[in-house]
Coordinates of C-alpha atoms in Angstrom, one line a residue:
Chain A
M1210 CA 106.2 93.9 87.6
G1211 CA 102.6 94.8 87.0
E1212 CA 100.0 95.6 89.6
F1213 CA 98.2 92.3 89.7
E1214 CA 101.5 90.3 89.7
L1215 CA 102.7 92.5 92.6
I1216 CA 99.6 91.7 94.5
R1217 CA 99.8 87.9 93.7
H1218 CA 103.5 87.7 94.5
Y1219 CA 103.6 89.7 97.8
F1220 CA 100.1 89.9 99.2
Q1221 CA 98.1 86.9 98.1
R1222 CA 98.7 83.7 100.1
T1223 CA 97.5 80.3 99.2
G1224 CA 96.0 77.7 101.5
P1225 CA 92.6 77.5 103.3
H1226 CA 91.0 80.6 104.7
P1227 CA 91.2 80.9 108.5
P1228 CA 87.9 80.7 110.4
G1229 CA 85.7 83.7 110.0
V1230 CA 87.0 84.5 106.5
V1231 CA 84.7 83.1 103.8
L1232 CA 86.4 84.8 100.8
G1233 CA 89.8 86.6 100.9
V1234 CA 91.9 88.6 98.4
G1235 CA 90.8 88.4 94.7
D1236 CA 87.1 89.3 94.4
D1237 CA 85.3 92.7 94.4
C1238 CA 84.9 92.3 98.2
A1239 CA 86.2 90.0 100.9
L1240 CA 83.5 88.1 102.9
L1241 CA 83.8 87.7 106.6
Q1242 CA 81.5 85.7 108.9
P1243 CA 81.6 87.0 112.5
D1244 CA 80.5 84.5 115.2
P1245 CA 76.7 84.6 115.8
G1246 CA 75.6 87.7 117.7
Q1247 CA 79.0 89.3 117.9
R1248 CA 79.5 93.0 117.1
L1249 CA 82.0 94.1 114.5
A1250 CA 84.8 96.4 115.7
V1251 CA 86.4 98.5 112.9
S1252 CA 89.3 100.9 112.9
T1253 CA 91.6 102.5 110.3
D1254 CA 95.0 104.2 110.5
M1255 CA 97.0 105.8 107.8
L1256 CA 100.9 106.0 107.9
V1257 CA 102.6 108.6 105.7
E1258 CA 106.3 108.7 104.9
G1259 CA 108.0 111.6 106.7
R1260 CA 105.2 112.0 109.2
H1261 CA 104.9 108.6 110.8
F1262 CA 108.2 107.0 109.7
F1263 CA 111.5 107.9 108.1
A1264 CA 112.1 107.3 104.4
D1265 CA 114.9 104.9 105.2
V1266 CA 113.1 102.8 107.9
D1267 CA 113.6 99.0 107.7
P1268 CA 110.6 97.8 105.6
V1269 CA 110.2 94.7 107.8
A1270 CA 109.7 97.0 110.8
L1271 CA 107.3 99.2 108.8
G1272 CA 105.2 96.2 107.8
H1273 CA 105.0 95.3 111.5
K1274 CA 104.2 98.8 112.7
A1275 CA 101.5 99.6 110.1
L1276 CA 99.5 96.6 111.3
A1277 CA 100.4 97.0 115.0
V1278 CA 99.0 100.5 115.3
N1279 CA 95.7 99.2 113.9
L1280 CA 95.6 96.1 116.1
S1281 CA 96.2 98.4 119.1
D1282 CA 92.8 100.0 118.4
L1283 CA 91.2 96.6 118.5
A1284 CA 93.0 95.8 121.8
A1285 CA 91.7 99.1 123.3
M1286 CA 88.1 98.0 122.4
G1287 CA 88.6 94.5 123.8
A1288 CA 88.0 93.0 120.3
R1289 CA 89.4 89.8 118.9
P1290 CA 91.0 90.3 115.4
L1291 CA 89.1 88.9 112.3
G1292 CA 91.2 90.3 109.4
F1293 CA 92.4 93.5 107.8
T1294 CA 92.6 95.3 104.5
L1295 CA 95.7 97.1 103.2
A1296 CA 95.6 100.1 100.8
L1297 CA 99.1 100.9 99.6
A1298 CA 100.5 103.8 97.5
L1299 CA 104.1 103.1 96.3
P1300 CA 106.4 105.3 94.3
R1301 CA 107.6 102.2 92.4
A1302 CA 107.4 98.4 92.7
D1303 CA 110.7 97.8 94.5
A1304 CA 111.1 94.0 95.1
T1305 CA 113.5 94.3 98.1
W1306 CA 111.2 96.7 99.8
L1307 CA 108.1 94.8 99.1
A1308 CA 109.6 91.5 100.3
G1309 CA 110.6 93.1 103.6
F1310 CA 107.4 95.0 104.1
S1311 CA 105.2 92.0 103.4
A1312 CA 107.4 89.7 105.7
G1313 CA 107.0 92.1 108.6
L1314 CA 103.3 92.6 107.9
F1315 CA 102.5 88.9 107.7
A1316 CA 104.6 87.9 110.7
L1317 CA 102.5 90.0 112.9
A1318 CA 99.3 89.1 111.1
D1319 CA 100.0 85.4 111.7
A1320 CA 100.9 86.0 115.4
A1321 CA 97.7 88.0 115.9
G1322 CA 95.4 85.6 114.0
C1323 CA 94.5 88.5 111.7
P1324 CA 94.6 87.6 108.0
L1325 CA 94.9 90.1 105.1
V1326 CA 91.5 89.8 103.3
G1327 CA 91.7 92.5 100.7
G1328 CA 93.3 95.7 99.5
D1329 CA 94.3 98.2 96.9
T1330 CA 97.7 99.0 95.3
T1331 CA 98.5 102.2 93.4
Q1332 CA 101.4 104.4 92.4
G1333 CA 101.9 107.5 94.5
P1334 CA 103.8 109.0 97.4
L1335 CA 104.4 106.2 100.0
N1336 CA 101.2 105.8 102.1
L1337 CA 100.0 102.8 104.0
S1338 CA 96.3 102.7 105.0
I1339 CA 95.1 99.7 107.0
T1340 CA 91.6 98.9 108.2
V1341 CA 91.2 96.2 110.8
F1342 CA 88.1 94.2 111.8
G1343 CA 87.5 92.4 115.0
Q1344 CA 84.6 91.0 117.0
V1345 CA 83.4 91.6 120.5
P1346 CA 80.3 90.3 122.3
P1347 CA 77.6 93.0 122.8
G1348 CA 78.1 95.0 125.9
Q1349 CA 81.7 93.7 126.6
E1350 CA 83.4 96.3 124.4
L1351 CA 85.8 98.7 126.2
R1352 CA 84.5 102.2 125.4
R1353 CA 86.1 105.5 126.3
S1354 CA 83.0 106.7 128.0
G1355 CA 82.6 104.4 131.0
A1356 CA 85.1 105.9 133.6
R1357 CA 83.5 106.7 136.9
A1358 CA 84.6 108.8 139.9
G1359 CA 86.6 106.6 142.3
D1360 CA 87.9 104.3 139.5
E1361 CA 91.6 103.8 139.4
V1362 CA 93.7 104.8 136.3
W1363 CA 96.0 102.1 134.9
V1364 CA 98.5 101.9 132.0
S1365 CA 100.0 98.8 130.5
G1366 CA 103.7 98.3 129.7
Q1367 CA 106.1 101.2 129.5
L1368 CA 105.6 104.8 128.2
G1369 CA 108.0 107.2 126.6
D1370 CA 110.7 105.1 125.1
A1371 CA 109.4 105.5 121.5
R1372 CA 109.6 109.3 121.9
L1373 CA 113.1 109.0 123.4
A1374 CA 114.2 107.1 120.3
L1375 CA 112.6 109.6 118.0
E1376 CA 114.4 112.5 119.7
A1377 CA 117.7 110.6 119.4
L1378 CA 117.1 109.7 115.7
L1379 CA 116.3 113.4 115.0
G1380 CA 119.6 114.4 116.6
E1381 CA 117.9 116.4 119.4
I1382 CA 119.4 114.3 122.1
E1383 CA 122.2 111.8 122.5
L1384 CA 121.7 108.3 123.6
A1385 CA 124.2 105.5 124.3
P1386 CA 124.0 103.0 121.4
E1387 CA 122.5 100.2 123.5
R1388 CA 119.9 102.5 125.0
L1389 CA 119.0 103.8 121.5
A1390 CA 118.7 100.2 120.2
R1391 CA 116.2 99.3 123.0
A1392 CA 114.2 102.5 122.6
R1393 CA 114.2 102.1 118.8
Q1394 CA 112.6 98.7 119.2
R1395 CA 109.7 100.4 121.0
L1396 CA 109.4 103.1 118.3
E1397 CA 109.6 100.7 115.3
R1398 CA 108.1 97.5 116.7
P1399 CA 105.3 98.3 119.1
T1400 CA 103.4 95.4 120.6
P1401 CA 99.6 95.7 120.3
R1402 CA 98.1 94.7 123.7
L1403 CA 95.5 92.3 122.2
A1404 CA 95.7 89.7 125.0
L1405 CA 95.3 92.3 127.7
G1406 CA 92.3 93.9 125.9
L1407 CA 90.5 90.6 125.9
E1408 CA 91.3 90.0 129.6
L1409 CA 89.9 93.5 130.4
R1410 CA 86.5 92.7 129.1
G1411 CA 84.1 92.9 132.0
L1412 CA 86.8 94.5 134.2
A1413 CA 87.8 97.8 132.8
S1414 CA 85.3 100.6 132.9
A1415 CA 86.9 102.5 130.0
A1416 CA 90.0 102.1 127.8
A1417 CA 91.9 103.8 125.0
D1418 CA 95.3 103.1 123.3
V1419 CA 98.1 105.5 123.9
S1420 CA 99.0 106.7 120.4
D1421 CA 99.2 110.5 120.8
G1422 CA 100.6 110.5 124.3
L1423 CA 99.2 109.5 127.7
C1424 CA 97.8 112.9 128.6
G1425 CA 96.0 113.3 125.3
D1426 CA 94.6 109.8 125.2
L1427 CA 93.6 109.7 128.9
G1428 CA 92.1 113.1 128.1
H1429 CA 89.8 111.5 125.5
I1430 CA 88.6 109.0 128.2
L1431 CA 87.9 111.8 130.7
A1432 CA 86.1 113.9 128.1
A1433 CA 84.0 111.0 126.9
S1434 CA 83.2 110.0 130.5
G1435 CA 82.5 113.5 131.8
V1436 CA 85.0 113.0 134.7
G1437 CA 88.5 114.1 135.7
A1438 CA 91.6 112.5 137.1
D1439 CA 94.2 113.2 139.8
L1440 CA 97.5 111.7 139.1
E1441 CA 100.9 111.8 140.8
V1442 CA 104.2 112.2 139.0
G1443 CA 105.9 110.3 141.7
A1444 CA 103.7 107.3 141.3
L1445 CA 104.4 107.3 137.6
L1446 CA 108.2 107.8 137.8
G1447 CA 108.5 105.2 140.5
S1448 CA 106.3 102.6 138.6
D1449 CA 107.2 99.9 136.1
A1450 CA 105.7 102.1 133.4
I1451 CA 109.0 103.9 133.2
S1452 CA 112.0 102.0 131.8
A1453 CA 115.4 102.2 133.3
D1454 CA 116.6 104.0 130.1
L1455 CA 113.9 106.7 130.5
R1456 CA 114.5 107.0 134.2
A1457 CA 118.2 107.7 133.4
Q1458 CA 117.2 110.8 131.5
P1459 CA 116.8 114.3 132.9
R1460 CA 113.6 114.5 134.8
E1461 CA 111.8 117.0 132.5
R1462 CA 112.7 115.0 129.4
A1463 CA 111.6 111.7 131.1
L1464 CA 108.2 113.3 132.0
R1465 CA 107.7 114.9 128.6
C1466 CA 108.4 111.6 126.9
A1467 CA 106.2 109.6 129.2
L1468 CA 103.2 112.0 129.3
A1469 CA 103.2 113.5 125.9
G1470 CA 105.5 111.3 123.8
G1471 CA 103.1 109.3 121.7
D1472 CA 103.7 106.2 119.6
D1473 CA 103.5 104.0 122.8
Y1474 CA 100.6 101.7 121.8
E1475 CA 100.0 100.8 125.3
L1476 CA 96.5 100.7 126.9
V1477 CA 95.4 103.4 129.3
F1478 CA 92.3 102.2 131.2
T1479 CA 90.1 102.7 134.3
A1480 CA 88.6 100.1 136.6
P1481 CA 86.8 100.2 140.0
A1482 CA 89.2 100.0 142.9
A1483 CA 87.3 96.8 144.0
A1484 CA 88.5 95.1 140.8
R1485 CA 92.2 95.6 141.6
E1486 CA 92.9 92.0 142.4
A1487 CA 91.0 90.6 139.4
L1488 CA 92.8 93.2 137.3
L1489 CA 96.2 92.2 138.4
Q1490 CA 95.2 88.6 137.8
A1491 CA 94.0 89.5 134.3
A1492 CA 97.3 91.3 133.6
R1493 CA 99.3 88.2 134.6
A1494 CA 97.1 86.0 132.4
A1495 CA 97.9 88.3 129.5
A1496 CA 101.6 88.4 130.5
T1497 CA 101.4 92.2 130.4
P1498 CA 102.6 94.4 133.2
V1499 CA 100.2 97.2 134.4
S1500 CA 100.8 100.2 136.6
C1501 CA 98.3 102.2 138.6
L1502 CA 98.8 106.0 138.2
G1503 CA 96.0 107.5 140.3
R1504 CA 92.2 108.0 140.5
I1505 CA 89.3 109.3 138.6
S1506 CA 87.4 112.1 140.2
A1507 CA 84.1 113.8 139.5
E1508 CA 85.7 117.1 138.8
P1509 CA 86.5 117.4 135.1
G1510 CA 90.2 118.0 134.1
L1511 CA 93.5 116.1 134.2
R1512 CA 95.5 117.2 137.2
W1513 CA 99.1 116.0 137.7
R1514 CA 100.8 116.7 141.0
N1515 CA 104.5 116.4 141.9
E1516 CA 106.0 114.6 144.9
S1517 CA 105.3 117.6 147.2
G1518 CA 101.7 117.8 146.2
Q1519 CA 102.1 120.9 143.9
P1520 CA 100.5 121.0 140.4
L1521 CA 103.0 119.9 137.7
D1522 CA 104.6 122.8 136.0
L1523 CA 105.3 121.3 132.5
A1524 CA 103.8 122.3 129.2
L1525 CA 102.4 119.2 127.6
A1526 CA 100.6 118.8 124.3
S1527 CA 99.6 115.7 122.5
F1528 CA 100.5 115.3 118.9
D1529 CA 98.3 117.1 116.4
H1530 CA 98.8 116.8 112.6
F1531 CA 97.4 120.2 111.8
A1532 CA 98.1 122.3 114.9
Chain B
M881 CA 92.4 124.4 112.8
G882 CA 93.7 121.3 114.8
E883 CA 93.2 117.7 113.8
F884 CA 90.4 116.9 116.2
E885 CA 88.6 120.2 115.5
L886 CA 88.8 119.3 111.8
I887 CA 87.3 115.9 112.4
R888 CA 84.6 117.3 114.6
H889 CA 83.7 120.1 112.2
Y890 CA 83.7 118.3 108.9
F891 CA 83.3 114.6 109.6
Q892 CA 81.5 114.0 112.9
R893 CA 77.8 114.3 112.6
T894 CA 75.3 114.5 115.5
G895 CA 72.0 112.7 115.8
P896 CA 71.1 109.0 116.4
H897 CA 73.2 106.3 114.8
P898 CA 71.5 104.6 111.8
P899 CA 70.5 100.9 112.2
G900 CA 73.5 98.6 112.2
V901 CA 75.8 101.2 113.7
V902 CA 76.2 100.8 117.5
L903 CA 79.1 103.2 117.9
G904 CA 80.4 105.7 115.3
V905 CA 83.2 108.2 115.0
G906 CA 85.0 109.0 118.3
D907 CA 86.2 105.9 120.0
D908 CA 89.1 103.5 119.3
C909 CA 86.9 101.5 117.0
A910 CA 83.5 101.8 115.5
L911 CA 81.0 99.1 116.4
L912 CA 78.7 97.6 113.8
Q913 CA 75.9 95.0 114.3
P914 CA 75.2 93.2 111.0
D915 CA 71.7 91.5 110.8
P916 CA 71.8 88.0 112.3
G917 CA 73.5 85.4 110.1
Q918 CA 74.6 87.9 107.4
R919 CA 78.0 87.9 106.0
L920 CA 80.1 91.0 106.0
A921 CA 81.4 92.3 102.6
V922 CA 84.5 94.5 102.8
S923 CA 86.4 96.4 100.2
T924 CA 89.0 99.2 100.1
D925 CA 90.0 101.7 97.4
M926 CA 92.7 104.4 97.6
L927 CA 92.6 107.5 95.4
V928 CA 95.8 109.5 94.9
E929 CA 96.1 113.0 93.4
G930 CA 97.6 113.0 89.9
R931 CA 96.8 109.3 89.5
H932 CA 93.1 109.1 90.1
F933 CA 92.1 112.7 89.9
F934 CA 93.4 116.1 88.8
A935 CA 94.8 118.4 91.5
D936 CA 92.1 121.0 90.6
V937 CA 89.1 118.7 90.6
D938 CA 86.0 120.0 92.2
P939 CA 86.2 118.7 95.9
V940 CA 82.4 118.1 95.9
A941 CA 82.8 115.7 93.0
L942 CA 85.9 114.1 94.6
G943 CA 84.0 113.4 97.8
H944 CA 81.3 111.7 95.7
K945 CA 83.7 109.7 93.6
A946 CA 85.9 108.5 96.5
L947 CA 82.9 106.8 98.1
A948 CA 81.2 105.8 94.8
V949 CA 84.1 103.7 93.6
N950 CA 84.0 101.8 96.9
L951 CA 80.2 101.4 96.9
S952 CA 80.6 100.0 93.4
D953 CA 82.5 97.0 94.9
L954 CA 79.7 96.4 97.3
A955 CA 77.2 96.5 94.3
A956 CA 79.3 94.0 92.4
M957 CA 79.0 91.6 95.4
G958 CA 75.3 92.1 95.8
A959 CA 75.9 93.6 99.3
R960 CA 73.8 96.2 101.1
P961 CA 75.9 99.1 102.6
L962 CA 76.4 99.2 106.4
G963 CA 79.0 102.0 106.7
F964 CA 82.5 103.2 105.7
T965 CA 85.8 104.5 107.2
L966 CA 87.8 107.3 105.6
A967 CA 91.6 107.7 106.0
L968 CA 92.6 111.1 104.6
A969 CA 96.1 112.6 104.1
L970 CA 95.9 116.3 103.4
P971 CA 98.7 118.8 102.6
R972 CA 97.0 121.4 104.8
A973 CA 93.6 122.0 106.4
D974 CA 91.9 124.0 103.7
A975 CA 88.4 125.0 104.9
T976 CA 86.9 125.5 101.4
W977 CA 88.2 122.2 100.2
L978 CA 87.1 120.3 103.3
A979 CA 83.6 121.8 103.2
G980 CA 83.2 120.8 99.5
F981 CA 84.7 117.4 99.9
S982 CA 82.7 116.4 103.0
A983 CA 79.5 117.7 101.3
G984 CA 80.0 115.5 98.3
L985 CA 80.9 112.6 100.5
F986 CA 78.0 112.8 102.8
A987 CA 75.4 113.5 100.0
L988 CA 76.3 110.1 98.5
A989 CA 76.6 108.4 101.9
D990 CA 73.1 109.6 102.8
A991 CA 71.6 108.5 99.5
A992 CA 73.2 105.1 99.8
G993 CA 72.4 104.6 103.5
C994 CA 76.1 104.2 104.2
P995 CA 77.2 106.3 107.2
L996 CA 80.8 107.3 108.0
V997 CA 81.7 105.3 111.1
G998 CA 85.4 106.1 111.6
G999 CA 88.6 107.3 110.1
D1000 CA 92.0 108.9 110.4
T1001 CA 93.4 112.3 109.3
T1002 CA 97.0 113.1 108.8
Q1003 CA 99.2 115.6 107.0
G1004 CA 100.7 114.4 103.7
P1005 CA 100.4 114.3 99.9
L1006 CA 96.6 114.2 99.2
N1007 CA 95.4 110.6 99.5
L1008 CA 91.9 109.3 100.2
S1009 CA 91.6 105.7 101.4
I1010 CA 88.0 104.4 102.0
T1011 CA 87.0 101.0 103.3
V1012 CA 83.3 100.1 102.9
F1013 CA 81.3 97.5 104.8
G1014 CA 78.1 95.8 103.6
Q1015 CA 76.1 92.7 104.4
V1016 CA 74.8 89.9 102.2
P1017 CA 73.0 86.7 103.1
P1018 CA 75.2 83.6 102.9
G1019 CA 75.2 82.1 99.4
Q1020 CA 73.6 85.1 97.8
E1021 CA 76.8 87.0 97.2
L1022 CA 77.8 87.7 93.6
R1023 CA 81.3 86.2 93.2
R1024 CA 83.5 86.4 90.1
S1025 CA 83.9 82.6 89.9
G1026 CA 80.3 81.5 89.0
A1027 CA 80.1 82.0 85.2
R1028 CA 79.2 78.9 83.3
A1029 CA 79.4 78.0 79.6
G1030 CA 76.1 79.1 77.9
D1031 CA 75.5 82.0 80.3
E1032 CA 74.9 85.4 78.7
V1033 CA 77.3 88.3 79.4
W1034 CA 75.6 91.6 80.4
V1035 CA 76.7 95.1 81.3
S1036 CA 74.8 97.8 83.1
G1037 CA 74.5 101.4 82.0
Q1038 CA 77.0 102.9 79.5
L1039 CA 80.7 102.3 79.0
G1040 CA 83.5 104.5 77.8
D1041 CA 82.3 108.1 78.5
A1042 CA 84.6 108.5 81.5
R1043 CA 87.6 107.7 79.3
L1044 CA 86.3 110.0 76.6
A1045 CA 86.2 112.9 79.1
L1046 CA 89.7 112.0 80.4
E1047 CA 91.2 112.1 76.9
A1048 CA 89.5 115.5 76.3
L1049 CA 90.7 116.9 79.6
L1050 CA 94.2 115.7 78.9
G1051 CA 94.0 117.5 75.6
E1052 CA 94.4 114.3 73.5
I1053 CA 91.1 114.8 71.7
E1054 CA 88.7 117.6 71.2
L1055 CA 85.1 117.4 72.3
A1056 CA 82.2 119.9 71.9
P1057 CA 81.5 121.6 75.3
E1058 CA 78.1 120.0 75.8
R1059 CA 79.5 116.5 75.0
L1060 CA 82.5 117.1 77.4
A1061 CA 80.1 118.3 80.1
R1062 CA 78.1 115.1 79.9
A1063 CA 81.1 112.8 79.7
R1064 CA 82.8 114.6 82.5
Q1065 CA 79.8 113.8 84.7
R1066 CA 80.5 110.1 84.1
L1067 CA 84.1 110.6 85.0
E1068 CA 83.7 112.7 88.1
R1069 CA 80.3 111.5 89.4
P1070 CA 79.9 107.8 88.7
T1071 CA 76.8 106.1 90.0
P1072 CA 77.4 102.9 92.0
R1073 CA 74.9 100.3 90.9
L1074 CA 73.8 99.3 94.4
A1075 CA 70.1 98.7 93.5
L1076 CA 71.0 96.5 90.6
G1077 CA 73.5 94.5 92.7
L1078 CA 70.7 93.7 95.2
E1079 CA 68.3 92.7 92.4
L1080 CA 70.9 90.4 90.9
R1081 CA 71.1 88.2 94.0
G1082 CA 70.0 84.8 93.0
L1083 CA 69.9 85.7 89.3
A1084 CA 73.5 86.5 88.2
S1085 CA 76.0 83.7 88.2
A1086 CA 79.0 86.0 88.4
A1087 CA 79.6 89.8 88.6
A1088 CA 82.4 92.4 88.9
D1089 CA 82.4 96.1 88.7
V1090 CA 84.0 97.8 85.6
S1091 CA 86.8 100.0 87.1
D1092 CA 89.8 99.1 84.9
G1093 CA 87.9 98.6 81.6
L1094 CA 85.4 96.0 80.4
C1095 CA 88.0 93.6 78.9
G1096 CA 90.1 93.6 82.0
D1097 CA 87.3 93.2 84.5
L1098 CA 85.3 90.6 82.4
G1099 CA 88.7 88.9 82.1
H1100 CA 88.8 88.6 85.9
I1101 CA 85.4 86.8 85.8
L1102 CA 86.5 84.5 83.0
A1103 CA 89.8 83.6 84.8
A1104 CA 88.1 83.0 88.2
S1105 CA 85.4 80.9 86.5
G1106 CA 87.7 78.9 84.2
V1107 CA 85.7 79.8 81.1
G1108 CA 85.9 82.1 78.1
A1109 CA 83.5 84.4 76.2
D1110 CA 82.6 85.2 72.6
L1111 CA 81.4 88.8 72.2
E1112 CA 80.4 90.8 69.2
V1113 CA 81.5 94.4 68.6
G1114 CA 78.4 95.0 66.6
A1115 CA 76.2 94.0 69.5
L1116 CA 78.1 96.3 71.8
L1117 CA 78.2 99.3 69.4
G1118 CA 74.5 98.9 68.6
S1119 CA 73.4 98.5 72.2
D1120 CA 72.3 101.0 74.8
A1121 CA 75.7 100.5 76.5
I1122 CA 77.2 103.1 74.1
S1123 CA 76.1 106.7 74.5
A1124 CA 75.3 108.9 71.5
D1125 CA 78.4 111.0 72.4
L1126 CA 80.6 107.9 72.2
R1127 CA 78.9 106.6 69.1
A1128 CA 79.7 110.0 67.4
Q1129 CA 83.5 109.3 67.8
P1130 CA 85.7 107.5 65.3
R1131 CA 85.1 103.8 65.6
E1132 CA 88.5 102.9 67.0
R1133 CA 88.3 105.5 69.7
A1134 CA 84.8 104.5 70.6
L1135 CA 85.8 100.9 70.9
R1136 CA 89.0 101.6 72.9
C1137 CA 87.0 103.8 75.3
A1138 CA 84.2 101.2 75.8
L1139 CA 86.4 98.1 76.0
A1140 CA 89.5 99.4 77.8
G1141 CA 88.6 102.8 79.1
G1142 CA 88.1 102.2 82.8
D1143 CA 86.5 104.4 85.5
D1144 CA 83.0 103.2 84.3
Y1145 CA 81.8 101.8 87.6
E1146 CA 79.1 99.8 85.8
L1147 CA 78.5 96.1 86.6
V1148 CA 79.6 93.3 84.2
F1149 CA 77.8 90.1 85.0
T1150 CA 76.7 86.7 83.7
A1151 CA 73.4 84.9 84.0
P1152 CA 71.9 81.7 82.5
A1153 CA 70.0 82.4 79.3
A1154 CA 66.9 81.0 80.9
A1155 CA 67.0 83.9 83.4
R1156 CA 66.8 86.6 80.7
E1157 CA 63.2 87.7 81.4
A1158 CA 63.7 87.7 85.2
L1159 CA 66.9 89.6 84.7
L1160 CA 65.3 92.3 82.5
Q1161 CA 62.6 92.6 85.2
A1162 CA 65.3 93.0 87.9
A1163 CA 67.0 95.7 85.8
R1164 CA 63.6 97.6 85.5
A1165 CA 63.1 97.2 89.3
A1166 CA 66.5 98.8 89.8
A1167 CA 65.8 101.5 87.2
T1168 CA 69.1 100.5 85.6
P1169 CA 69.5 99.7 81.9
V1170 CA 71.4 96.5 81.0
S1171 CA 72.7 95.3 77.6
C1172 CA 73.6 91.8 76.5
L1173 CA 77.0 91.5 74.8
G1174 CA 77.3 87.8 74.1
R1175 CA 77.9 84.4 75.6
I1176 CA 80.2 82.5 77.9
S1177 CA 81.9 79.5 76.3
A1178 CA 83.9 76.6 77.8
E1179 CA 87.0 77.6 75.9
P1180 CA 89.1 80.0 77.9
G1181 CA 89.9 83.4 76.6
L1182 CA 88.0 86.6 75.7
R1183 CA 87.2 86.7 71.9
W1184 CA 85.8 89.8 70.3
R1185 CA 84.5 89.5 66.7
N1186 CA 83.6 92.3 64.3
E1187 CA 80.4 92.6 62.3
S1188 CA 81.8 90.3 59.6
G1189 CA 82.8 87.6 62.1
Q1190 CA 86.5 88.4 62.0
P1191 CA 88.6 88.6 65.2
L1192 CA 88.8 92.2 66.4
D1193 CA 92.1 93.8 65.5
L1194 CA 92.6 96.3 68.3
A1195 CA 95.3 96.4 71.0
L1196 CA 93.5 96.7 74.3
A1197 CA 95.0 96.8 77.8
S1198 CA 93.3 97.4 81.1
F1199 CA 94.8 100.0 83.4
D1200 CA 97.8 98.9 85.4
H1201 CA 99.5 101.2 88.0
F1202 CA 102.9 99.5 87.7
A1203 CA 103.0 98.2 84.1

């Protein structure tokens, strides 16, 4: 199969363009038409075999995840998806792999209303680079820099299960099969929180997605906003942000997975305490659970305290590709 | 050096955002504000070590080329650059390489008015994936599908020298050092024809950039437009589209390089014969030479004839990563 046949067969879809897409795959550029006055939100994420996924990962799950991690950045900005491009390096044109990968990719693209509008295909070590485009009305975007002292700190969904699955798959820990199956879903099929991101427009003061671990990504918000946070381990461990599977683990492992695990693709965000009721209403409208973890303070730094008020004694580091 | 320090040191620049960029590197997404009513042109190209460049290529030249091949797609659409994202997989954080690469990248970005607005950095086999964004007024974009019978076929600049350099660097042919130095400039530092693309708005009926070879890329225009073309080898070989270095080569090699070489990053385009004077004026305004190679006809297919009117007897194939 040649390069252009591969693109036609697996990545070029017929039928009318969705709204906002004037010209899709097949010319020198795609052409998008954002709604009048809207800003364009852009993000890019690259996934490399052996770093971001195992060589034997289910290609359907990989297609899903490659797009999901990008959509998660749009969600964290409060942007509505417009489309995406895919640059793909493949060792060889393997029909079974391509059929699975494109099925997983397009299933999520369709669900999110985010069509593939262009791309590039080349031979090389397996590498998936996706760039997503979304739109957001001026001033309604969720930046990292808007957190203020007194705001509450929230997180969506559940943290740490992806890391739990990774440790089990690497053979570092043992998990019962049904626990591993559930955690593995979180690792391989994360849910981008697009609906919540849209509902948080005008409510959240700052937001980021949790890709490198809660401490690291909340740390980005604190640094960009010039503030700090005081959080309680007990509030976290007792909240809906910790799954029953993670709560069943030894305490130190549960905390490490939840605070510094990464690959969660939840949203961490801040909002004025006065917005609490509106925020819970927004979360219900988005059908996405949220948990409050503590408060923003004027004093820079991220401070975790345990149930007896002592500083948390746990070495935590967010993921760094070159550290 | 850690991942975030690497980004800050080599890829995050201080100072005010250029027009059109509301928010650059450092949040979950970049935010762009296209001019009112303009369409967004988007293209992506991935460069892989060993496929698109040699492992020992000058990193300054590689930084230039990685962006240039993407800007060439904007040029072929008649779009004005707004910005780009870079996803970069690196085997290791090599300071000398990164300094050179980012210098070459930013020199072209500054010259083209196309700022880096976001990206991703990861460890892995060397891979550069860039996505560019530009804007173009509705209806003024240069699509591949607009060529009509009777239109003339044009090409910008010169064809084939990049291929000539590649064959010499691979040891397949011998070139005098000064010839190789000139040809190598064309291979490693292609000039995206952005100014010409803008001037061709409203003049050209169709356009594409020459990345896989003239025959292949003109073939895309013919297929998308449902037309054919009759071109003369003599017109090509006698035109300014062939450099003195290429003309000095054996005829078959010169033709193969010019027609199926690839990596030229010139524009091939069509325009009504009545637009010839306006077109030459546009090329002068863009300070870019153009050459007329023949005519579009209603009969599908690309037909080359030699100086005596006979069909060209030369096997030509455009580059295919999986053929």
